[in-house]
PDB file of C-alpha atoms in Angstrom:
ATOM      1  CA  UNK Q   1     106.658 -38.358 -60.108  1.00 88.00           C
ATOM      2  CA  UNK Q   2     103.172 -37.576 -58.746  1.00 97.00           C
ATOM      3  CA  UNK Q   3     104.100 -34.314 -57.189  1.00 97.00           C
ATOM      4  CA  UNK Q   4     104.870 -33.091 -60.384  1.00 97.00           C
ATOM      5  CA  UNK Q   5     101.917 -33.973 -61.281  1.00 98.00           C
ATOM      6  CA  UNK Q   6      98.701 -31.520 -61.892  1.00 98.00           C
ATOM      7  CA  UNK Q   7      95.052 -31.351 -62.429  1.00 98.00           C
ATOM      8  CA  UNK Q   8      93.402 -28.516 -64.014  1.00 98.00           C
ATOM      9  CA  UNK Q   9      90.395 -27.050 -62.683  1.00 98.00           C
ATOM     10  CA  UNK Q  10      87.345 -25.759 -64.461  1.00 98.00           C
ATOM     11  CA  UNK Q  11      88.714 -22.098 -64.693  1.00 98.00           C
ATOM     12  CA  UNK Q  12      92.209 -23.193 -65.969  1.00 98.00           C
ATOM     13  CA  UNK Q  13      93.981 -22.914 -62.766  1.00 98.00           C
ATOM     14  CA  UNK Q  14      96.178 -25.491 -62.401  1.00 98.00           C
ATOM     15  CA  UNK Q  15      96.547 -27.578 -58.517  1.00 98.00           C
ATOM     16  CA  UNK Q  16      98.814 -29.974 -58.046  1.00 98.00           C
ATOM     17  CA  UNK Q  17      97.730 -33.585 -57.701  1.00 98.00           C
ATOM     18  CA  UNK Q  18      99.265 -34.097 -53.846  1.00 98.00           C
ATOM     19  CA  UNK Q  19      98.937 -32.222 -51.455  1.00 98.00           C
ATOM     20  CA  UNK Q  20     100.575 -31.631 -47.604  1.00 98.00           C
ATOM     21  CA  UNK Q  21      97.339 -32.185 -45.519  1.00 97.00           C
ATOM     22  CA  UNK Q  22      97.789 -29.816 -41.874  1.00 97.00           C
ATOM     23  CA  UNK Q  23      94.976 -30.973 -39.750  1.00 95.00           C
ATOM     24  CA  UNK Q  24      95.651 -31.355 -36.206  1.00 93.00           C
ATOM     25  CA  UNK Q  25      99.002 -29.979 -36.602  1.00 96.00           C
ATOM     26  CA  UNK Q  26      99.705 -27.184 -34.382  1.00 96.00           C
ATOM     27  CA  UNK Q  27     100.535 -23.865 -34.971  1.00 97.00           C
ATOM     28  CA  UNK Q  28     103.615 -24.249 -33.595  1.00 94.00           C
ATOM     29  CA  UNK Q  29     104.775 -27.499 -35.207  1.00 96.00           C
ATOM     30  CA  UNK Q  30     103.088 -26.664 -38.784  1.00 98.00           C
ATOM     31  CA  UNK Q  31     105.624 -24.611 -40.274  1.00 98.00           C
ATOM     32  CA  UNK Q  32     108.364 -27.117 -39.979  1.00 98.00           C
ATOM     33  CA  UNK Q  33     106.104 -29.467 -41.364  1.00 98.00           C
ATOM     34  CA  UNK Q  34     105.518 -27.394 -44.236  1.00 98.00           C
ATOM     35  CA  UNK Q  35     109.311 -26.662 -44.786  1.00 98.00           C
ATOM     36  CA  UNK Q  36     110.180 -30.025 -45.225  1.00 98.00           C
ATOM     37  CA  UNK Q  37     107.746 -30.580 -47.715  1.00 98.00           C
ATOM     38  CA  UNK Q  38     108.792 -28.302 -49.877  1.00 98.00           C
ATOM     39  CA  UNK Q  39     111.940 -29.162 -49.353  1.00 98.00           C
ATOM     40  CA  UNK Q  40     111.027 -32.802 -50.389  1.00 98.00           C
ATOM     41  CA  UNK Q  41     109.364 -31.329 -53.284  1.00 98.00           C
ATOM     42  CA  UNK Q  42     105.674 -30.749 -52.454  1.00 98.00           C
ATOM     43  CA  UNK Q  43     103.898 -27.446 -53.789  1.00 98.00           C
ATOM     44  CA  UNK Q  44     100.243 -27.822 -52.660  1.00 98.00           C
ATOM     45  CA  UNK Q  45      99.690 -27.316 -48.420  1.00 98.00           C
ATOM     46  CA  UNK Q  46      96.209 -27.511 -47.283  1.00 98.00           C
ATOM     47  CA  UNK Q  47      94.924 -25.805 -44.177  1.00 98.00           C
ATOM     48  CA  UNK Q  48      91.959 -23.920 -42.948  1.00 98.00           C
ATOM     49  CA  UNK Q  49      90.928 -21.552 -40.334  1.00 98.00           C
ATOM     50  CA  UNK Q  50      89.380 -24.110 -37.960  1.00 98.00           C
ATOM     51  CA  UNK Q  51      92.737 -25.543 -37.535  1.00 98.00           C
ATOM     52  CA  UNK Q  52      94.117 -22.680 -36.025  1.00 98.00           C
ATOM     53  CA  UNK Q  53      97.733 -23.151 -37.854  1.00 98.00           C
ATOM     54  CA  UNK Q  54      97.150 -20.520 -40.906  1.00 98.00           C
ATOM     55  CA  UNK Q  55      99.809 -18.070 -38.999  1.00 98.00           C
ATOM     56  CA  UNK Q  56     102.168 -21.096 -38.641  1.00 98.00           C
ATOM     57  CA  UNK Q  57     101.383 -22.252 -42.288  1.00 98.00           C
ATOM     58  CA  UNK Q  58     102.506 -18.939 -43.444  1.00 98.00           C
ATOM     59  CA  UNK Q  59     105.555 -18.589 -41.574  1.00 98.00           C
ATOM     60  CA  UNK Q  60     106.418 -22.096 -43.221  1.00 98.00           C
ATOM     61  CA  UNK Q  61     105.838 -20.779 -46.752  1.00 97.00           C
ATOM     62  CA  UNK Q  62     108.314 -17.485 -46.153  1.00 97.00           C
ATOM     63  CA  UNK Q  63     111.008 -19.894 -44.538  1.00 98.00           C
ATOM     64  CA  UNK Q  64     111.323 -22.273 -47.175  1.00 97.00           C
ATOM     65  CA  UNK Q  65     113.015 -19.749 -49.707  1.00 95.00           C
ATOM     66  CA  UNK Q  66     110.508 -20.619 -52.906  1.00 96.00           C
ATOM     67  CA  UNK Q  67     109.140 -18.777 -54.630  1.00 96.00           C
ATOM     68  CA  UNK Q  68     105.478 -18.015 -54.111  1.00 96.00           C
ATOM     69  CA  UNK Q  69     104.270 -18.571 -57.525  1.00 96.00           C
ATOM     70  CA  UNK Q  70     105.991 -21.894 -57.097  1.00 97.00           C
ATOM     71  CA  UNK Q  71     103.183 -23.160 -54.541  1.00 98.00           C
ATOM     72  CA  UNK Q  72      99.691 -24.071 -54.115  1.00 98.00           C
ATOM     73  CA  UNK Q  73      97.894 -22.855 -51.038  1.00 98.00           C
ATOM     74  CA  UNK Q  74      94.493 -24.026 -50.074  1.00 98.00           C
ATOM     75  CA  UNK Q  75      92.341 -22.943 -47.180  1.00 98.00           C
ATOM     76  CA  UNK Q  76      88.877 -22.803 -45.593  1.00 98.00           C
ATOM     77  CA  UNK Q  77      86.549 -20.852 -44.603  1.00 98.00           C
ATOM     78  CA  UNK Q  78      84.749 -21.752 -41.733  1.00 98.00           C
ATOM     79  CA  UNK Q  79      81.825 -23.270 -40.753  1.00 98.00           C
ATOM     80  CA  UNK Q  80      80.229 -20.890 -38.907  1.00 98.00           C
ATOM     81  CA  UNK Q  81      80.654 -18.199 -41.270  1.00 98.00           C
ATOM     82  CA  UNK Q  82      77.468 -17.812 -42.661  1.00 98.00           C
ATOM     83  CA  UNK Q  83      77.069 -14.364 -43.225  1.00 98.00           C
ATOM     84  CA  UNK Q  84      78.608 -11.978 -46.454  1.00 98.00           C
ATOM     85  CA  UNK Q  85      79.777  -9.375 -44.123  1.00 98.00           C
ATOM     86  CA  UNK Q  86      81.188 -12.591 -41.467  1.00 98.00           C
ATOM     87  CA  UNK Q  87      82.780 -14.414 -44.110  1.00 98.00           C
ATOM     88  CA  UNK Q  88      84.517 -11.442 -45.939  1.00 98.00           C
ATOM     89  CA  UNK Q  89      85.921 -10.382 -42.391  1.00 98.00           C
ATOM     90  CA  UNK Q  90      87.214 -14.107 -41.925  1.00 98.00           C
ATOM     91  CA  UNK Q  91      88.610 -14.201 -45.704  1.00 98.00           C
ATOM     92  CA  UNK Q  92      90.687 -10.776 -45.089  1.00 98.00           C
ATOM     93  CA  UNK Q  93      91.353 -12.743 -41.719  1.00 98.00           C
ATOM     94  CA  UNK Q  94      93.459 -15.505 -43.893  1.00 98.00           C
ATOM     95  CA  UNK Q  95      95.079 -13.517 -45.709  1.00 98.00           C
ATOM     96  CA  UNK Q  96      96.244 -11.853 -42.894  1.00 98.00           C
ATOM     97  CA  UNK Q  97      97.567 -15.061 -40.899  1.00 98.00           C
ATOM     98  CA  UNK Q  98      99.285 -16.415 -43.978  1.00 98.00           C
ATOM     99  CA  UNK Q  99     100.689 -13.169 -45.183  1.00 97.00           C
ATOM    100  CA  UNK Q 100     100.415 -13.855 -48.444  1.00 97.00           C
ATOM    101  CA  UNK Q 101      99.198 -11.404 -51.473  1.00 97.00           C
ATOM    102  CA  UNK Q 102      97.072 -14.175 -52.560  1.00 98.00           C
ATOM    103  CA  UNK Q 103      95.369 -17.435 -51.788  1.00 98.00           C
ATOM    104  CA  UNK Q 104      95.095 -20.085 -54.557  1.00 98.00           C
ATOM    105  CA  UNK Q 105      92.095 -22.094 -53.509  1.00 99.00           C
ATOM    106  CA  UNK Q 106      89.714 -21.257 -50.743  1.00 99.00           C
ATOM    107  CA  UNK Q 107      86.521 -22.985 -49.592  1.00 98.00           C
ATOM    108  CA  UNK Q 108      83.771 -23.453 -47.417  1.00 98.00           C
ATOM    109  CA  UNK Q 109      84.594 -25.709 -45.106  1.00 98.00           C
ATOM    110  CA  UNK Q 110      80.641 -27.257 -44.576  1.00 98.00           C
ATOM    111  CA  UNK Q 111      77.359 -26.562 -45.645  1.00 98.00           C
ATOM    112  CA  UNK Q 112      76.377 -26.314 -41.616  1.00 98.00           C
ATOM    113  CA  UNK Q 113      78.218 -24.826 -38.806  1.00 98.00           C
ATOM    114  CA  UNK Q 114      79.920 -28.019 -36.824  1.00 97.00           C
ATOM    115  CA  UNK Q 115      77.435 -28.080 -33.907  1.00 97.00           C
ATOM    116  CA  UNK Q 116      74.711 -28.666 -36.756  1.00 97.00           C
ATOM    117  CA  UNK Q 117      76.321 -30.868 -39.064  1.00 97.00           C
ATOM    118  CA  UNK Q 118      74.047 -32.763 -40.943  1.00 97.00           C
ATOM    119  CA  UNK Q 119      71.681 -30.730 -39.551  1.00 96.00           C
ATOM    120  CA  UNK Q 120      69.469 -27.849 -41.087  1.00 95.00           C
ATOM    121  CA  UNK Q 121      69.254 -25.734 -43.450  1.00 96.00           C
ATOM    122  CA  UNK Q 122      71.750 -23.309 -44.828  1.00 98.00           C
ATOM    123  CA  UNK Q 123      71.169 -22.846 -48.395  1.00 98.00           C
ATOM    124  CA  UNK Q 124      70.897 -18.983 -47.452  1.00 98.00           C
ATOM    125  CA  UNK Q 125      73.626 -18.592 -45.228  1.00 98.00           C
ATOM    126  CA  UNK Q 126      75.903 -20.870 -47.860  1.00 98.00           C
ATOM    127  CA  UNK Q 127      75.134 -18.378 -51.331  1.00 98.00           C
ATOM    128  CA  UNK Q 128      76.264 -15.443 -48.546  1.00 98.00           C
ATOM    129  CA  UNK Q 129      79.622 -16.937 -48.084  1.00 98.00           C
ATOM    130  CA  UNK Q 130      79.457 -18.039 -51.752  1.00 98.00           C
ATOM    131  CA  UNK Q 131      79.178 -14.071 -52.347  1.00 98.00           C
ATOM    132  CA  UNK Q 132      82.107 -12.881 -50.245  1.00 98.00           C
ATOM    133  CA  UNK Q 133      84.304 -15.883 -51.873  1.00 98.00           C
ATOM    134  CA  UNK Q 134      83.383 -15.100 -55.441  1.00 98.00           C
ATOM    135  CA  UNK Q 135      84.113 -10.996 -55.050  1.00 98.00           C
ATOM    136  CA  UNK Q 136      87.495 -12.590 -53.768  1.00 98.00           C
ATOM    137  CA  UNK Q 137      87.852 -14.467 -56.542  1.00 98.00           C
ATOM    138  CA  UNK Q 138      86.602 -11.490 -59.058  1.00 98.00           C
ATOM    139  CA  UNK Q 139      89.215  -9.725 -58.018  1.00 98.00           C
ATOM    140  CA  UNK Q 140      92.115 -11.664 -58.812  1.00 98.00           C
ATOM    141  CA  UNK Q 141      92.549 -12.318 -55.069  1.00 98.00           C
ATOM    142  CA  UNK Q 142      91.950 -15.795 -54.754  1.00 98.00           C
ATOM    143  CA  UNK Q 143      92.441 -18.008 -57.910  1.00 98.00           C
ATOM    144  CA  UNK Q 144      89.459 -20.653 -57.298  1.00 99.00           C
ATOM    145  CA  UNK Q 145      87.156 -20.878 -54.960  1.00 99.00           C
ATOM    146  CA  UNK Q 146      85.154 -24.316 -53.823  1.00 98.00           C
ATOM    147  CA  UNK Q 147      83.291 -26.369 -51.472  1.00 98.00           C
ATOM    148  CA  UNK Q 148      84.094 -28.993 -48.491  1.00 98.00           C
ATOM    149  CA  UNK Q 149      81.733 -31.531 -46.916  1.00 98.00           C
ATOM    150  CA  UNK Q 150      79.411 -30.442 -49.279  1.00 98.00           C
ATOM    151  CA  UNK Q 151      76.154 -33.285 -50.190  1.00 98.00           C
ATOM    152  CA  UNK Q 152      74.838 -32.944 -53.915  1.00 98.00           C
ATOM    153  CA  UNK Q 153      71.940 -30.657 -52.841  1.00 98.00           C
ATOM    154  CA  UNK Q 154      73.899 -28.412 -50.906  1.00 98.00           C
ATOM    155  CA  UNK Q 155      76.071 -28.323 -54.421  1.00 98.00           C
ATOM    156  CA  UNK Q 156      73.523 -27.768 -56.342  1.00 98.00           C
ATOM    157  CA  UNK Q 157      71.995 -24.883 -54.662  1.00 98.00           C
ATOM    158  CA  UNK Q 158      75.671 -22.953 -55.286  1.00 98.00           C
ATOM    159  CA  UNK Q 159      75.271 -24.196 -59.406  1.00 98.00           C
ATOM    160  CA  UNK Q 160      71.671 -22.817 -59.427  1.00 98.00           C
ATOM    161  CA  UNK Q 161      72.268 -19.519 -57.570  1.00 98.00           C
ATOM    162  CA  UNK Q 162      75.787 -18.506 -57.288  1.00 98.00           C
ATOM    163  CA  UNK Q 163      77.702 -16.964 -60.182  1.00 98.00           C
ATOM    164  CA  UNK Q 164      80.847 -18.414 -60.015  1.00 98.00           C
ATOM    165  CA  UNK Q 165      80.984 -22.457 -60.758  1.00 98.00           C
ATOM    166  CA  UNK Q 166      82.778 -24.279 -57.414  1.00 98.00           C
ATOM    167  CA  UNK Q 167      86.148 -25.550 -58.438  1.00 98.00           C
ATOM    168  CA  UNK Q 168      86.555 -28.360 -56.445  1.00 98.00           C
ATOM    169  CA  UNK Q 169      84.434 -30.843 -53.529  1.00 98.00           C
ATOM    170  CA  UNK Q 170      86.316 -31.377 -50.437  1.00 98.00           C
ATOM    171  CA  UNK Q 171      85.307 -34.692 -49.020  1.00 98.00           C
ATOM    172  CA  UNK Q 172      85.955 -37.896 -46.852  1.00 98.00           C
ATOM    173  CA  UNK Q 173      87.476 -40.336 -49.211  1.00 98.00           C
ATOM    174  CA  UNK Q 174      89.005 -43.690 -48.378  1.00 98.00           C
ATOM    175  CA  UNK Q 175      89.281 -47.438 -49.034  1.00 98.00           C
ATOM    176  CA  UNK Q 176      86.219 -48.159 -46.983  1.00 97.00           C
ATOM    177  CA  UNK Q 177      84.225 -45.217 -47.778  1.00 97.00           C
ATOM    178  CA  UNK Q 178      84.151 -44.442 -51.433  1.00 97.00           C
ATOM    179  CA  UNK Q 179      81.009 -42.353 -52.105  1.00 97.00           C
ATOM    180  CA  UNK Q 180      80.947 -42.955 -55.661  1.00 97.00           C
ATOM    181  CA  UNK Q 181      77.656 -41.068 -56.716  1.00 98.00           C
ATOM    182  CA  UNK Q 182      78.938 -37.852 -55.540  1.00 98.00           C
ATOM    183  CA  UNK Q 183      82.135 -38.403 -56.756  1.00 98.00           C
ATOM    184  CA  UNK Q 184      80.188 -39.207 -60.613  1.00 98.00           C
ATOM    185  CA  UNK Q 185      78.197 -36.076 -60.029  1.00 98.00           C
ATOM    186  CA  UNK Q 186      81.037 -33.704 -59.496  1.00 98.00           C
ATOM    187  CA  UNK Q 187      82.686 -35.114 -61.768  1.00 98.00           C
ATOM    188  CA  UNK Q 188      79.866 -34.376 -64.412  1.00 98.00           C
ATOM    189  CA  UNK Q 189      79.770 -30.778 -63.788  1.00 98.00           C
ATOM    190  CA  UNK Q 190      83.266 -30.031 -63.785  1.00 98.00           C
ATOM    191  CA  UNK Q 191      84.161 -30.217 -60.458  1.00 98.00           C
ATOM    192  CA  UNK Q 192      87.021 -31.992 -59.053  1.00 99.00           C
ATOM    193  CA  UNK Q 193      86.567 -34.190 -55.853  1.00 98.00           C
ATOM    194  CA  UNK Q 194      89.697 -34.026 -52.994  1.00 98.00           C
ATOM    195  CA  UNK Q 195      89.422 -36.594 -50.777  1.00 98.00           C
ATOM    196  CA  UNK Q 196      90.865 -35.749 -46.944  1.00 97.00           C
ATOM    197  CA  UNK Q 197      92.153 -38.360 -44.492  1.00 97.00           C
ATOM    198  CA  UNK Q 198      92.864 -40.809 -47.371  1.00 97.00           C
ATOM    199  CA  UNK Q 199      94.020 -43.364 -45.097  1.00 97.00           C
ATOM    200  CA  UNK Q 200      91.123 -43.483 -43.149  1.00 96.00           C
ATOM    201  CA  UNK Q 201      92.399 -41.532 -39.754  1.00 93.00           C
ATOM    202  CA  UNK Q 202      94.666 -44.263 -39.446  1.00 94.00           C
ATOM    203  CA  UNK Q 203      92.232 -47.049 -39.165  1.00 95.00           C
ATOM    204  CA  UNK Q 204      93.399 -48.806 -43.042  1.00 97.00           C
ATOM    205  CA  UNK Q 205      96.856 -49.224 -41.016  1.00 95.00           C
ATOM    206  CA  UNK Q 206      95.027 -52.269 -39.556  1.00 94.00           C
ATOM    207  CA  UNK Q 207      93.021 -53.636 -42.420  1.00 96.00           C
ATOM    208  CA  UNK Q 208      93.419 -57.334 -43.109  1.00 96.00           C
ATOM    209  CA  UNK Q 209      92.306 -56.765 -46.914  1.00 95.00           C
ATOM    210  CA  UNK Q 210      93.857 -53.236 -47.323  1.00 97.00           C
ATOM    211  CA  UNK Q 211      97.622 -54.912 -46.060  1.00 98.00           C
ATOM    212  CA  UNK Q 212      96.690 -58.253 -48.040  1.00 97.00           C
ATOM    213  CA  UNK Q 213      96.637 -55.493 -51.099  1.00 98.00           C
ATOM    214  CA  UNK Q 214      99.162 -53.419 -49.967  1.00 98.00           C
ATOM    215  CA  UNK Q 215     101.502 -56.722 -50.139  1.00 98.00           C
ATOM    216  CA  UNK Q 216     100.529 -57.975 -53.410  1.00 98.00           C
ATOM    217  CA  UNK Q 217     102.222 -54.769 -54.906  1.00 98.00           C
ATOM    218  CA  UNK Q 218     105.355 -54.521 -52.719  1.00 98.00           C
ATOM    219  CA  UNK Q 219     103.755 -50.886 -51.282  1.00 98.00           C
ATOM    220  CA  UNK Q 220     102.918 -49.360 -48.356  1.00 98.00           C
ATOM    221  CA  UNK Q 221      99.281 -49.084 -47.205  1.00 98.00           C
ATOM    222  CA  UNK Q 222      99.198 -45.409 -47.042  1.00 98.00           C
ATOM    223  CA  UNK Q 223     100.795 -46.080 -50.564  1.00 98.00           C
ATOM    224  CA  UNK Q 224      97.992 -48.005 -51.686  1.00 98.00           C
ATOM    225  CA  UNK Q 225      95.265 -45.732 -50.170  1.00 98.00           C
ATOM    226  CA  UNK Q 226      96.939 -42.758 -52.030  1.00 98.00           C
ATOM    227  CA  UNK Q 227      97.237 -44.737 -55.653  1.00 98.00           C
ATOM    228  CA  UNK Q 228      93.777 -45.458 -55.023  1.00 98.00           C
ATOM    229  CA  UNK Q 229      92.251 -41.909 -54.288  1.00 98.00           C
ATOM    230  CA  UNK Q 230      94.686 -40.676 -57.501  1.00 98.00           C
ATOM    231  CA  UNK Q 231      92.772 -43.572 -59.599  1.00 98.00           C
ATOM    232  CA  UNK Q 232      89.252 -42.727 -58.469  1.00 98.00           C
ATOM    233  CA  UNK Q 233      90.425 -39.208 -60.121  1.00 98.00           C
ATOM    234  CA  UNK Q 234      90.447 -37.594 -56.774  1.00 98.00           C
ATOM    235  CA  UNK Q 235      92.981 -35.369 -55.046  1.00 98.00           C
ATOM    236  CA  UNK Q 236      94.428 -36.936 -51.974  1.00 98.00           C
ATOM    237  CA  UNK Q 237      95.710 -34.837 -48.635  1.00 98.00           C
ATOM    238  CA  UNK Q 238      97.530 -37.125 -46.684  1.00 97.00           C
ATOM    239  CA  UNK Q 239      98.490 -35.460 -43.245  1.00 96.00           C
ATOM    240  CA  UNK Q 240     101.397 -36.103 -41.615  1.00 96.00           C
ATOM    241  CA  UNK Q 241     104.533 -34.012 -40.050  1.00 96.00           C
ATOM    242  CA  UNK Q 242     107.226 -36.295 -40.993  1.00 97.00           C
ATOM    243  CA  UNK Q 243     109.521 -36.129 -43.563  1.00 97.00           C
ATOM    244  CA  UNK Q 244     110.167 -40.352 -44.071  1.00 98.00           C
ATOM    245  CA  UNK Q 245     106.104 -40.434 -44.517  1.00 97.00           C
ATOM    246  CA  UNK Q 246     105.960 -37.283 -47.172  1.00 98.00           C
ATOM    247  CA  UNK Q 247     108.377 -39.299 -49.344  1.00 98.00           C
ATOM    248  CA  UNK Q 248     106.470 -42.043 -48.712  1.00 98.00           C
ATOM    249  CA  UNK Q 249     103.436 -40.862 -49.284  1.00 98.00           C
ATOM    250  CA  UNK Q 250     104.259 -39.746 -52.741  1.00 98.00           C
ATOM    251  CA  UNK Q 251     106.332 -42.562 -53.842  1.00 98.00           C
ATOM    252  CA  UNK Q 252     103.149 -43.987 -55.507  1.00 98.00           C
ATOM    253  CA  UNK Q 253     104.341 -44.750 -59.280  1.00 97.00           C
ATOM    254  CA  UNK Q 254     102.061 -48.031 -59.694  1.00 98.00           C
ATOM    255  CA  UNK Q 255      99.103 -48.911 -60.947  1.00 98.00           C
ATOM    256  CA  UNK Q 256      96.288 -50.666 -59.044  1.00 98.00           C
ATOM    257  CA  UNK Q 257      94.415 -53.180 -61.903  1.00 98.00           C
ATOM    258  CA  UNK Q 258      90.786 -52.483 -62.513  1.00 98.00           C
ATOM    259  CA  UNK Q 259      90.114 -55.324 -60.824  1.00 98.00           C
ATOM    260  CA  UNK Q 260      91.571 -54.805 -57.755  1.00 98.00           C
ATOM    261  CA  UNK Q 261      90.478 -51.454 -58.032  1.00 98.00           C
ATOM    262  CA  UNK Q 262      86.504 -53.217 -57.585  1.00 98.00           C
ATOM    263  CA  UNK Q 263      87.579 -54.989 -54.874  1.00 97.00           C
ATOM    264  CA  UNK Q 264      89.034 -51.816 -52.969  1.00 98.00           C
ATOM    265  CA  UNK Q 265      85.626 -50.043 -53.803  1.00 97.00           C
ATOM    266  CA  UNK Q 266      83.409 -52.864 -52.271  1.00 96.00           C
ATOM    267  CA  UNK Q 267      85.048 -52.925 -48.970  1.00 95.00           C
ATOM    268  CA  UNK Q 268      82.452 -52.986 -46.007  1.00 94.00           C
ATOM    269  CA  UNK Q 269      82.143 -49.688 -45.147  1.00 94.00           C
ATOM    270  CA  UNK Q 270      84.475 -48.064 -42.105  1.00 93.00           C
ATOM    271  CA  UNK Q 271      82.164 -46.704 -39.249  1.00 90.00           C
ATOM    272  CA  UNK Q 272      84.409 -46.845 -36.124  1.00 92.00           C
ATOM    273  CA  UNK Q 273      87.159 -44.313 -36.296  1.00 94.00           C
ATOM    274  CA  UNK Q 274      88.082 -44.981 -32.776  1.00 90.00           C
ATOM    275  CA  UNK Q 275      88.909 -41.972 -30.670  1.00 88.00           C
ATOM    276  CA  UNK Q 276      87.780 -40.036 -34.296  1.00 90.00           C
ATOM    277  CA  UNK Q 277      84.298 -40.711 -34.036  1.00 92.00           C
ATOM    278  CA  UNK Q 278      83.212 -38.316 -31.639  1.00 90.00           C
ATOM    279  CA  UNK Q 279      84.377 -35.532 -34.756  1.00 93.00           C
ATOM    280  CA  UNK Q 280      81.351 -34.807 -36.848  1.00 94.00           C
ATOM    281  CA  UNK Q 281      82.893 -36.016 -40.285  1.00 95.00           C
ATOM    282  CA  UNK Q 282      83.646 -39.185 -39.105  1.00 93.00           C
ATOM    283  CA  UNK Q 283      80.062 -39.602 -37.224  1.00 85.00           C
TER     284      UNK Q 283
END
């Protein structure tokens, strides 16, 4: 069963292969959310501090009775935190909202603040936050540390000047927008790709090719989006507060043929995410 299921990162930590996405989930709502997925047997939740939920995320963790060690927690740094002294205030800031003794995976959530994105230039700003994530990390307070949104030169300037090699590359990844080059080059140095919003903010729901696919192997479409982010060798974070979708969701013991598998990667790219599109990862 894929959520017993594990990767292993570059540094030996091991993260499991599914994980709870929390995105747009409210604080309030989030640690139900999270409850039932462990209860349904997931052990990786991913959040960040520009969804404003860590608190609730936490409160979710101590509820569900496992044990810590048990679990995989994943957050973000944000953005705007572009500064060593900003982003070590904002990293003590997680751990305090989660209440945990440690954090399993943190990263930078972009290479530019959101109002910039895409914009200029923040090699500078991103080896400061590098710094304050790696003395983290040094310390045995966060097991890995890695990247989100990040292009290959923005990667690049954290190989060439940090100390600490990224663990992973947090990225839009979907049927409909598969950006295989960046994908190949983390993939060369060690660094694995997780691909958010696997199912395409919803839009794959309504793809004539995607559900022609979908029905060929008796699965879902989220199914099929998930299988095929797992096959690219990326690390899919479905979102989603209900427990009929978790199971769903990780019900994905198939296999997509190589050939299908070509056909999935030349779909015409997505551009309209509907209401999405005014959000800068989907612009």
């Amino acid at each position: 069963m894929i959520l017993e299921e594990k990767f292993t990162l570059n540094n030996g930590v091991a993260i499991p292969k599914l994980a709870l996405g929390t995105w747009m989930v409210d604080n309030d709502d989030v640690s139900e959310a999270v409850q039932e997925a462990i209860k349904l047997g997931y052990r990786h939740i991913d959040t960040a501090q520009a969804y404003q939920n860590e608190e609730g995320v936490g409160k979710g963790i101590k509820a569900s009775g496992i044990d810590r060690k048990e679990l995989f927690i994943t957050t973000k740094l944000a953005a705007e935190e572009k500064t060593y002294d900003d982003a070590k205030k904002a990293i003590n800031e997680s751990f305090k909202k989660l209440d945990v003794d440690y954090i399993d995976l943190m990263i930078i959530h972009s290479p530019q603040p959101w109002n910039d994105f895409r914009g200029g230039n923040y090699d500078e700003g991103n080896l400061e936050a590098w710094k304050a994530l790696e003395e983290f990390y040094e310390a045995g307070k966060i097991k890995a540390i890695g990247l989100s949104n990040f292009e290959q030169s923005d990667i690049e300037n954290i190989l060439n000047k940090g100390h600490v090699k990224p663990a992973v590359n947090q990225i839009l990844v979907h049927i409909g927008k598969t950006p295989s080059e960046l994908i190949e080059f983390a993939q060369k140095n060690d660094i694995l790709t997780e691909g958010y919003s696997p199912l395409g903010h919803g839009v794959l729901m309504d793809h004539e090719t995607v559900k022609e696919m979908a029905d060929k192997y008796n699965v879902s479409v989220a199914q099929l989006a998930i299988r095929y982010s797992l096959q690219l060798g990326v690390l899919p974070l479905p979102k989603t507060t209900k427990s009929k979708h978790m199971l769903n969701n990780a019900d994905v013991d198939f296999e997509i043929s190589e050939e299908d598998m070509t056909t999935l990667k030349n779909v015409e790219e997505i551009k309209d995410y509907g209401d999405a599109n005014q959000m800068p990862v989907f612009q």
